[in-house]
Amino acid sequence: NAGVTQTPKFRILKIGQSMTLQCTQDMNHNYMYWYRQDPGMGLKLIYYSVGAGITDKGEVPNGYNVSRSTTEDFPLRLELAAPSQTSVYFCASITGTLNYGYTFGSGTRLTVV
Amino acid sequence: AQSVTQLDSQVPVFEEAPVELRCNYSSSVSVYLFWYVQYPNQGLQLLLKYLSGSTLVKGINGFEAEFNKSQTSFHLRKPSVHISDTAEYFCAVSSSGSARQLTFGSGTQLTVLP
């Protein structure tokens, strides 16, 4: 069982470039989430999805987009990267309940220069 | 709306001493509470959770936490820490009826000193 897999692990972008952070889970989880982690700020929710074809904004969605065409995949798209998007990004998933908590990926460390 | 406050950003403690990491939350509805641990350059790992029932919950690695509804707190404790407990700890809350979203505190860096 791979759990939640995030790629790439590290990336440096130039201002104005675009990229997609990949997230895949093999646990047949319905709910998936994208968080960003900044030092001293904890984790902030960017977008979430409660099933294929259904997505919604979290606390800090500006500058990002998501899609959920399959249960397994939940990619996060950055358009026109800005230095403020320098962060560590975590993808997470759960079944329909919180009984087992979130399963997190290992993160993507993104630097925008 | 829900929020989480972790009162200490850094907690240094000597090995084999007890430790308490404090967490307070605010929510207008019933809550589920969690503690996660993050080791350097890794993702988050669930330590323990409170969903219902007994207010004292035990987790992995000898940690426990007590849910106190009247004080809206969920403090994490360990009676004797080890060097390997050095990590960042996050308290999180989710409200019933939400899309299972977790709201995280800002984290507490626990450093265990020899």
PDB file of C-alpha atoms in Angstrom:
ATOM      1  CA  ASN A   1       0.000   0.000   0.000  1.00  0.00           C
ATOM      2  CA  ALA A   2       1.641   3.243  -1.155  1.00  0.00           C
ATOM      3  CA  GLY A   3      -0.824   5.530   0.707  1.00  0.00           C
ATOM      4  CA  VAL A   4      -0.678   9.139  -0.516  1.00  0.00           C
ATOM      5  CA  THR A   5       2.043   9.861  -3.059  1.00  0.00           C
ATOM      6  CA  GLN A   6       3.138  13.379  -3.922  1.00  0.00           C
ATOM      7  CA  THR A   7       5.419  14.406  -6.766  1.00  0.00           C
ATOM      8  CA  PRO A   8       7.763  16.160  -7.129  1.00  0.00           C
ATOM      9  CA  LYS A   9       9.425  16.342  -3.700  1.00  0.00           C
ATOM     10  CA  PHE A  10      11.265  19.560  -4.512  1.00  0.00           C
ATOM     11  CA  ARG A  11      10.850  22.225  -7.170  1.00  0.00           C
ATOM     12  CA  ILE A  12      12.217  25.680  -7.905  1.00  0.00           C
ATOM     13  CA  LEU A  13      10.040  27.914 -10.079  1.00  0.00           C
ATOM     14  CA  LYS A  14      10.663  31.308 -11.547  1.00  0.00           C
ATOM     15  CA  ILE A  15       8.094  34.052 -10.993  1.00  0.00           C
ATOM     16  CA  GLY A  16       5.307  33.751 -13.548  1.00  0.00           C
ATOM     17  CA  GLN A  17       5.887  30.085 -14.356  1.00  0.00           C
ATOM     18  CA  SER A  18       3.193  27.451 -13.891  1.00  0.00           C
ATOM     19  CA  MET A  19       3.310  23.928 -12.553  1.00  0.00           C
ATOM     20  CA  THR A  20       1.156  21.072 -11.323  1.00  0.00           C
ATOM     21  CA  LEU A  21       1.730  19.304  -8.026  1.00  0.00           C
ATOM     22  CA  GLN A  22       0.624  15.716  -8.295  1.00  0.00           C
ATOM     23  CA  CYS A  23      -1.205  13.763  -5.585  1.00  0.00           C
ATOM     24  CA  THR A  24      -2.338  10.150  -5.885  1.00  0.00           C
ATOM     25  CA  GLN A  25      -3.841   7.818  -3.298  1.00  0.00           C
ATOM     26  CA  ASP A  26      -4.484   4.098  -3.618  1.00  0.00           C
ATOM     27  CA  MET A  27      -6.806   3.666  -0.617  1.00  0.00           C
ATOM     28  CA  ASN A  28     -10.059   4.458  -2.420  1.00  0.00           C
ATOM     29  CA  HIS A  29     -10.551   7.487  -0.181  1.00  0.00           C
ATOM     30  CA  ASN A  30     -13.362   9.830  -1.166  1.00  0.00           C
ATOM     31  CA  TYR A  31     -12.095  12.954   0.581  1.00  0.00           C
ATOM     32  CA  MET A  32      -8.870  14.651  -0.464  1.00  0.00           C
ATOM     33  CA  TYR A  33      -7.226  17.887   0.642  1.00  0.00           C
ATOM     34  CA  TRP A  34      -4.406  20.247  -0.236  1.00  0.00           C
ATOM     35  CA  TYR A  35      -2.682  22.188   2.533  1.00  0.00           C
ATOM     36  CA  ARG A  36       0.257  24.559   2.532  1.00  0.00           C
ATOM     37  CA  GLN A  37       2.618  24.844   5.473  1.00  0.00           C
ATOM     38  CA  ASP A  38       4.502  28.030   6.232  1.00  0.00           C
ATOM     39  CA  PRO A  39       6.877  28.417   9.202  1.00  0.00           C
ATOM     40  CA  GLY A  40       5.036  29.350  12.397  1.00  0.00           C
ATOM     41  CA  MET A  41       1.673  29.300  10.625  1.00  0.00           C
ATOM     42  CA  GLY A  42       0.623  25.677  10.818  1.00  0.00           C
ATOM     43  CA  LEU A  43      -1.211  24.214   7.846  1.00  0.00           C
ATOM     44  CA  LYS A  44      -3.732  26.173   5.815  1.00  0.00           C
ATOM     45  CA  LEU A  45      -6.350  24.497   3.636  1.00  0.00           C
ATOM     46  CA  ILE A  46      -6.142  25.443  -0.044  1.00  0.00           C
ATOM     47  CA  TYR A  47      -8.745  23.209  -1.719  1.00  0.00           C
ATOM     48  CA  TYR A  48     -10.592  20.024  -0.935  1.00  0.00           C
ATOM     49  CA  SER A  49     -12.687  17.414  -2.687  1.00  0.00           C
ATOM     50  CA  VAL A  50     -15.384  15.108  -1.334  1.00  0.00           C
ATOM     51  CA  GLY A  51     -15.431  12.891  -4.412  1.00  0.00           C
ATOM     52  CA  ALA A  52     -14.648  12.682  -8.102  1.00  0.00           C
ATOM     53  CA  GLY A  53     -15.954  15.727  -9.921  1.00  0.00           C
ATOM     54  CA  ILE A  54     -16.546  17.733  -6.715  1.00  0.00           C
ATOM     55  CA  THR A  55     -14.103  20.360  -5.444  1.00  0.00           C
ATOM     56  CA  ASP A  56     -14.361  23.384  -3.194  1.00  0.00           C
ATOM     57  CA  LYS A  57     -12.223  26.230  -1.906  1.00  0.00           C
ATOM     58  CA  GLY A  58     -10.529  26.204   1.440  1.00  0.00           C
ATOM     59  CA  GLU A  59      -9.077  29.070   3.433  1.00  0.00           C
ATOM     60  CA  VAL A  60      -6.341  30.186   0.995  1.00  0.00           C
ATOM     61  CA  PRO A  61      -7.370  29.266  -2.592  1.00  0.00           C
ATOM     62  CA  ASN A  62      -6.115  32.346  -4.475  1.00  0.00           C
ATOM     63  CA  GLY A  63      -3.504  31.523  -7.103  1.00  0.00           C
ATOM     64  CA  TYR A  64      -4.378  27.823  -7.203  1.00  0.00           C
ATOM     65  CA  ASN A  65      -6.711  25.501  -9.063  1.00  0.00           C
ATOM     66  CA  VAL A  66      -7.629  21.860  -8.653  1.00  0.00           C
ATOM     67  CA  SER A  67      -9.472  19.113 -10.469  1.00  0.00           C
ATOM     68  CA  ARG A  68     -10.723  15.679  -9.428  1.00  0.00           C
ATOM     69  CA  SER A  69     -11.474  13.568 -12.474  1.00  0.00           C
ATOM     70  CA  THR A  70     -10.811  10.258 -10.677  1.00  0.00           C
ATOM     71  CA  THR A  71     -11.026   9.037  -7.076  1.00  0.00           C
ATOM     72  CA  GLU A  72      -7.267   8.461  -6.997  1.00  0.00           C
ATOM     73  CA  ASP A  73      -5.873  11.758  -8.305  1.00  0.00           C
ATOM     74  CA  PHE A  74      -6.125  15.320  -6.982  1.00  0.00           C
ATOM     75  CA  PRO A  75      -3.611  17.590  -8.757  1.00  0.00           C
ATOM     76  CA  LEU A  76      -2.959  21.164  -7.616  1.00  0.00           C
ATOM     77  CA  ARG A  77      -2.220  23.714 -10.330  1.00  0.00           C
ATOM     78  CA  LEU A  78      -0.241  26.895  -9.748  1.00  0.00           C
ATOM     79  CA  GLU A  79      -0.720  29.535 -12.406  1.00  0.00           C
ATOM     80  CA  LEU A  80       1.659  32.509 -12.574  1.00  0.00           C
ATOM     81  CA  ALA A  81       3.804  31.530  -9.611  1.00  0.00           C
ATOM     82  CA  ALA A  82       4.586  34.255  -7.070  1.00  0.00           C
ATOM     83  CA  PRO A  83       7.148  34.371  -4.214  1.00  0.00           C
ATOM     84  CA  SER A  84       4.232  34.223  -1.739  1.00  0.00           C
ATOM     85  CA  GLN A  85       3.590  30.675  -2.949  1.00  0.00           C
ATOM     86  CA  THR A  86       6.952  29.508  -1.633  1.00  0.00           C
ATOM     87  CA  SER A  87       5.864  26.860   0.860  1.00  0.00           C
ATOM     88  CA  VAL A  88       5.641  23.176   1.626  1.00  0.00           C
ATOM     89  CA  TYR A  89       2.521  21.597   0.172  1.00  0.00           C
ATOM     90  CA  PHE A  90       0.821  18.556   1.650  1.00  0.00           C
ATOM     91  CA  CYS A  91      -1.866  16.399   0.157  1.00  0.00           C
ATOM     92  CA  ALA A  92      -4.058  14.296   2.466  1.00  0.00           C
ATOM     93  CA  SER A  93      -6.986  11.913   2.217  1.00  0.00           C
ATOM     94  CA  ILE A  94      -9.572  10.095   4.347  1.00  0.00           C
ATOM     95  CA  THR A  95     -12.444   7.722   3.783  1.00  0.00           C
ATOM     96  CA  GLY A  96     -15.815   9.225   4.692  1.00  0.00           C
ATOM     97  CA  THR A  97     -15.070   9.421   8.394  1.00  0.00           C
ATOM     98  CA  LEU A  98     -12.391  10.799  10.677  1.00  0.00           C
ATOM     99  CA  ASN A  99     -12.024   7.523  12.583  1.00  0.00           C
ATOM    100  CA  TYR A 100      -8.505   6.970  11.337  1.00  0.00           C
ATOM    101  CA  GLY A 101      -7.464  10.579  10.862  1.00  0.00           C
ATOM    102  CA  TYR A 102      -5.937  11.978   7.707  1.00  0.00           C
ATOM    103  CA  THR A 103      -3.282  10.136   5.720  1.00  0.00           C
ATOM    104  CA  PHE A 104      -0.706  12.679   4.577  1.00  0.00           C
ATOM    105  CA  GLY A 105       1.734  12.589   1.715  1.00  0.00           C
ATOM    106  CA  SER A 106       5.384  13.406   2.338  1.00  0.00           C
ATOM    107  CA  GLY A 107       5.074  16.896   0.898  1.00  0.00           C
ATOM    108  CA  THR A 108       6.373  19.035  -1.969  1.00  0.00           C
ATOM    109  CA  ARG A 109       8.813  21.812  -1.112  1.00  0.00           C
ATOM    110  CA  LEU A 110       8.304  24.641  -3.611  1.00  0.00           C
ATOM    111  CA  THR A 111      10.493  27.719  -3.944  1.00  0.00           C
ATOM    112  CA  VAL A 112       9.506  30.590  -6.234  1.00  0.00           C
ATOM    113  CA  VAL A 113      12.375  32.920  -7.165  1.00  0.00           C
TER     114      VAL A 113
ATOM    115  CA  ALA B   1     -15.994  28.928  12.224  1.00  0.00           C
ATOM    116  CA  GLN B   2     -13.467  26.963  14.183  1.00  0.00           C
ATOM    117  CA  SER B   3      -9.971  27.838  15.321  1.00  0.00           C
ATOM    118  CA  VAL B   4      -7.098  26.334  17.266  1.00  0.00           C
ATOM    119  CA  THR B   5      -4.564  28.062  19.479  1.00  0.00           C
ATOM    120  CA  GLN B   6      -1.346  26.393  20.519  1.00  0.00           C
ATOM    121  CA  LEU B   7      -0.100  28.509  23.354  1.00  0.00           C
ATOM    122  CA  ASP B   8       3.598  27.667  23.136  1.00  0.00           C
ATOM    123  CA  SER B   9       5.577  27.882  19.918  1.00  0.00           C
ATOM    124  CA  GLN B  10       8.645  26.232  21.450  1.00  0.00           C
ATOM    125  CA  VAL B  11       9.002  23.909  24.421  1.00  0.00           C
ATOM    126  CA  PRO B  12      12.478  22.791  25.514  1.00  0.00           C
ATOM    127  CA  VAL B  13      12.580  19.981  28.063  1.00  0.00           C
ATOM    128  CA  PHE B  14      15.231  17.665  29.453  1.00  0.00           C
ATOM    129  CA  GLU B  15      15.196  13.977  28.657  1.00  0.00           C
ATOM    130  CA  GLU B  16      13.043  11.851  30.996  1.00  0.00           C
ATOM    131  CA  ALA B  17      11.155  14.924  32.242  1.00  0.00           C
ATOM    132  CA  PRO B  18       7.377  15.242  31.782  1.00  0.00           C
ATOM    133  CA  VAL B  19       5.940  17.548  29.166  1.00  0.00           C
ATOM    134  CA  GLU B  20       2.607  19.192  28.407  1.00  0.00           C
ATOM    135  CA  LEU B  21       1.814  20.871  25.090  1.00  0.00           C
ATOM    136  CA  ARG B  22      -1.189  23.124  25.327  1.00  0.00           C
ATOM    137  CA  CYS B  23      -4.034  23.422  22.847  1.00  0.00           C
ATOM    138  CA  ASN B  24      -7.246  25.431  23.028  1.00  0.00           C
ATOM    139  CA  TYR B  25      -9.959  25.447  20.415  1.00  0.00           C
ATOM    140  CA  SER B  26     -13.080  27.379  19.560  1.00  0.00           C
ATOM    141  CA  SER B  27     -16.070  26.010  17.746  1.00  0.00           C
ATOM    142  CA  SER B  28     -19.807  26.546  17.821  1.00  0.00           C
ATOM    143  CA  VAL B  29     -20.627  22.862  17.324  1.00  0.00           C
ATOM    144  CA  SER B  30     -19.414  19.478  18.449  1.00  0.00           C
ATOM    145  CA  VAL B  31     -15.789  18.879  17.626  1.00  0.00           C
ATOM    146  CA  TYR B  32     -13.331  16.158  16.877  1.00  0.00           C
ATOM    147  CA  LEU B  33      -9.793  16.812  18.092  1.00  0.00           C
ATOM    148  CA  PHE B  34      -6.441  15.542  16.921  1.00  0.00           C
ATOM    149  CA  TRP B  35      -2.742  15.741  17.633  1.00  0.00           C
ATOM    150  CA  TYR B  36      -0.269  15.182  14.830  1.00  0.00           C
ATOM    151  CA  VAL B  37       3.521  14.941  14.957  1.00  0.00           C
ATOM    152  CA  GLN B  38       5.914  16.030  12.231  1.00  0.00           C
ATOM    153  CA  TYR B  39       9.516  14.910  12.237  1.00  0.00           C
ATOM    154  CA  PRO B  40      12.009  16.969  10.211  1.00  0.00           C
ATOM    155  CA  ASN B  41      11.414  16.858   6.460  1.00  0.00           C
ATOM    156  CA  GLN B  42       8.517  14.434   6.812  1.00  0.00           C
ATOM    157  CA  GLY B  43       4.758  14.507   6.532  1.00  0.00           C
ATOM    158  CA  LEU B  44       2.347  14.528   9.469  1.00  0.00           C
ATOM    159  CA  GLN B  45       1.625  11.414  11.488  1.00  0.00           C
ATOM    160  CA  LEU B  46      -1.434  10.934  13.686  1.00  0.00           C
ATOM    161  CA  LEU B  47      -0.570  10.736  17.399  1.00  0.00           C
ATOM    162  CA  LEU B  48      -4.058  10.467  18.844  1.00  0.00           C
ATOM    163  CA  LYS B  49      -7.629  11.621  18.402  1.00  0.00           C
ATOM    164  CA  TYR B  50     -10.781  12.375  20.344  1.00  0.00           C
ATOM    165  CA  LEU B  51     -14.034  11.607  18.543  1.00  0.00           C
ATOM    166  CA  SER B  52     -16.348  10.754  21.439  1.00  0.00           C
ATOM    167  CA  GLY B  53     -16.504   8.792  24.684  1.00  0.00           C
ATOM    168  CA  SER B  54     -13.754   8.874  27.292  1.00  0.00           C
ATOM    169  CA  THR B  55     -12.168  12.284  27.602  1.00  0.00           C
ATOM    170  CA  LEU B  56      -8.725  10.791  28.239  1.00  0.00           C
ATOM    171  CA  VAL B  57      -7.277   9.397  25.045  1.00  0.00           C
ATOM    172  CA  LYS B  58      -4.058   7.496  24.626  1.00  0.00           C
ATOM    173  CA  GLY B  59      -1.955   7.555  21.512  1.00  0.00           C
ATOM    174  CA  ILE B  60       1.257   6.215  20.111  1.00  0.00           C
ATOM    175  CA  ASN B  61       4.707   6.631  21.666  1.00  0.00           C
ATOM    176  CA  GLY B  62       3.316   7.018  25.199  1.00  0.00           C
ATOM    177  CA  PHE B  63       1.442  10.276  24.566  1.00  0.00           C
ATOM    178  CA  GLU B  64      -2.001  11.021  25.957  1.00  0.00           C
ATOM    179  CA  ALA B  65      -4.400  13.953  25.853  1.00  0.00           C
ATOM    180  CA  GLU B  66      -7.444  15.036  27.794  1.00  0.00           C
ATOM    181  CA  PHE B  67     -10.498  16.638  26.247  1.00  0.00           C
ATOM    182  CA  ASN B  68     -11.921  19.338  28.515  1.00  0.00           C
ATOM    183  CA  LYS B  69     -15.133  20.708  27.073  1.00  0.00           C
ATOM    184  CA  SER B  70     -15.683  23.392  29.715  1.00  0.00           C
ATOM    185  CA  GLN B  71     -12.206  24.823  29.148  1.00  0.00           C
ATOM    186  CA  THR B  72     -12.219  24.054  25.396  1.00  0.00           C
ATOM    187  CA  SER B  73      -8.815  22.457  25.724  1.00  0.00           C
ATOM    188  CA  PHE B  74      -7.065  19.352  24.467  1.00  0.00           C
ATOM    189  CA  HIS B  75      -3.617  19.353  26.046  1.00  0.00           C
ATOM    190  CA  LEU B  76      -1.044  16.732  25.090  1.00  0.00           C
ATOM    191  CA  ARG B  77       1.081  15.075  27.784  1.00  0.00           C
ATOM    192  CA  LYS B  78       3.866  12.578  28.171  1.00  0.00           C
ATOM    193  CA  PRO B  79       5.235  11.558  31.577  1.00  0.00           C
ATOM    194  CA  SER B  80       8.817  10.997  30.407  1.00  0.00           C
ATOM    195  CA  VAL B  81      10.197  12.230  27.092  1.00  0.00           C
ATOM    196  CA  HIS B  82      13.008  10.840  24.980  1.00  0.00           C
ATOM    197  CA  ILE B  83      15.405  12.493  22.582  1.00  0.00           C
ATOM    198  CA  SER B  84      13.462  10.846  19.747  1.00  0.00           C
ATOM    199  CA  ASP B  85      10.348  12.866  20.704  1.00  0.00           C
ATOM    200  CA  THR B  86      11.992  15.998  19.327  1.00  0.00           C
ATOM    201  CA  ALA B  87       9.595  17.133  16.608  1.00  0.00           C
ATOM    202  CA  GLU B  88       6.864  19.631  15.816  1.00  0.00           C
ATOM    203  CA  TYR B  89       3.417  18.893  17.200  1.00  0.00           C
ATOM    204  CA  PHE B  90       0.171  20.157  15.730  1.00  0.00           C
ATOM    205  CA  CYS B  91      -3.244  20.286  17.326  1.00  0.00           C
ATOM    206  CA  ALA B  92      -6.208  20.183  14.937  1.00  0.00           C
ATOM    207  CA  VAL B  93      -9.988  20.391  15.118  1.00  0.00           C
ATOM    208  CA  SER B  94     -12.791  19.289  12.837  1.00  0.00           C
ATOM    209  CA  SER B  95     -16.447  20.092  13.349  1.00  0.00           C
ATOM    210  CA  SER B  96     -19.280  17.674  12.811  1.00  0.00           C
ATOM    211  CA  GLY B  97     -21.166  18.421   9.626  1.00  0.00           C
ATOM    212  CA  SER B  98     -18.146  19.778   7.792  1.00  0.00           C
ATOM    213  CA  ALA B  99     -16.457  18.136   4.827  1.00  0.00           C
ATOM    214  CA  ARG B 100     -14.122  16.607   7.400  1.00  0.00           C
ATOM    215  CA  GLN B 101     -11.853  19.629   7.078  1.00  0.00           C
ATOM    216  CA  LEU B 102      -9.154  19.965   9.689  1.00  0.00           C
ATOM    217  CA  THR B 103      -8.163  23.354  11.076  1.00  0.00           C
ATOM    218  CA  PHE B 104      -4.634  23.282  12.453  1.00  0.00           C
ATOM    219  CA  GLY B 105      -2.894  25.240  15.146  1.00  0.00           C
ATOM    220  CA  SER B 106       0.406  26.960  14.433  1.00  0.00           C
ATOM    221  CA  GLY B 107       2.443  24.149  15.948  1.00  0.00           C
ATOM    222  CA  THR B 108       4.694  23.597  18.957  1.00  0.00           C
ATOM    223  CA  GLN B 109       8.333  22.674  18.494  1.00  0.00           C
ATOM    224  CA  LEU B 110       9.293  20.209  21.223  1.00  0.00           C
ATOM    225  CA  THR B 111      13.033  19.947  21.762  1.00  0.00           C
ATOM    226  CA  VAL B 112      14.261  17.270  24.139  1.00  0.00           C
ATOM    227  CA  LEU B 113      17.664  18.069  25.606  1.00  0.00           C
ATOM    228  CA  PRO B 114      20.152  15.458  26.856  1.00  0.00           C
TER     229      PRO B 114
END
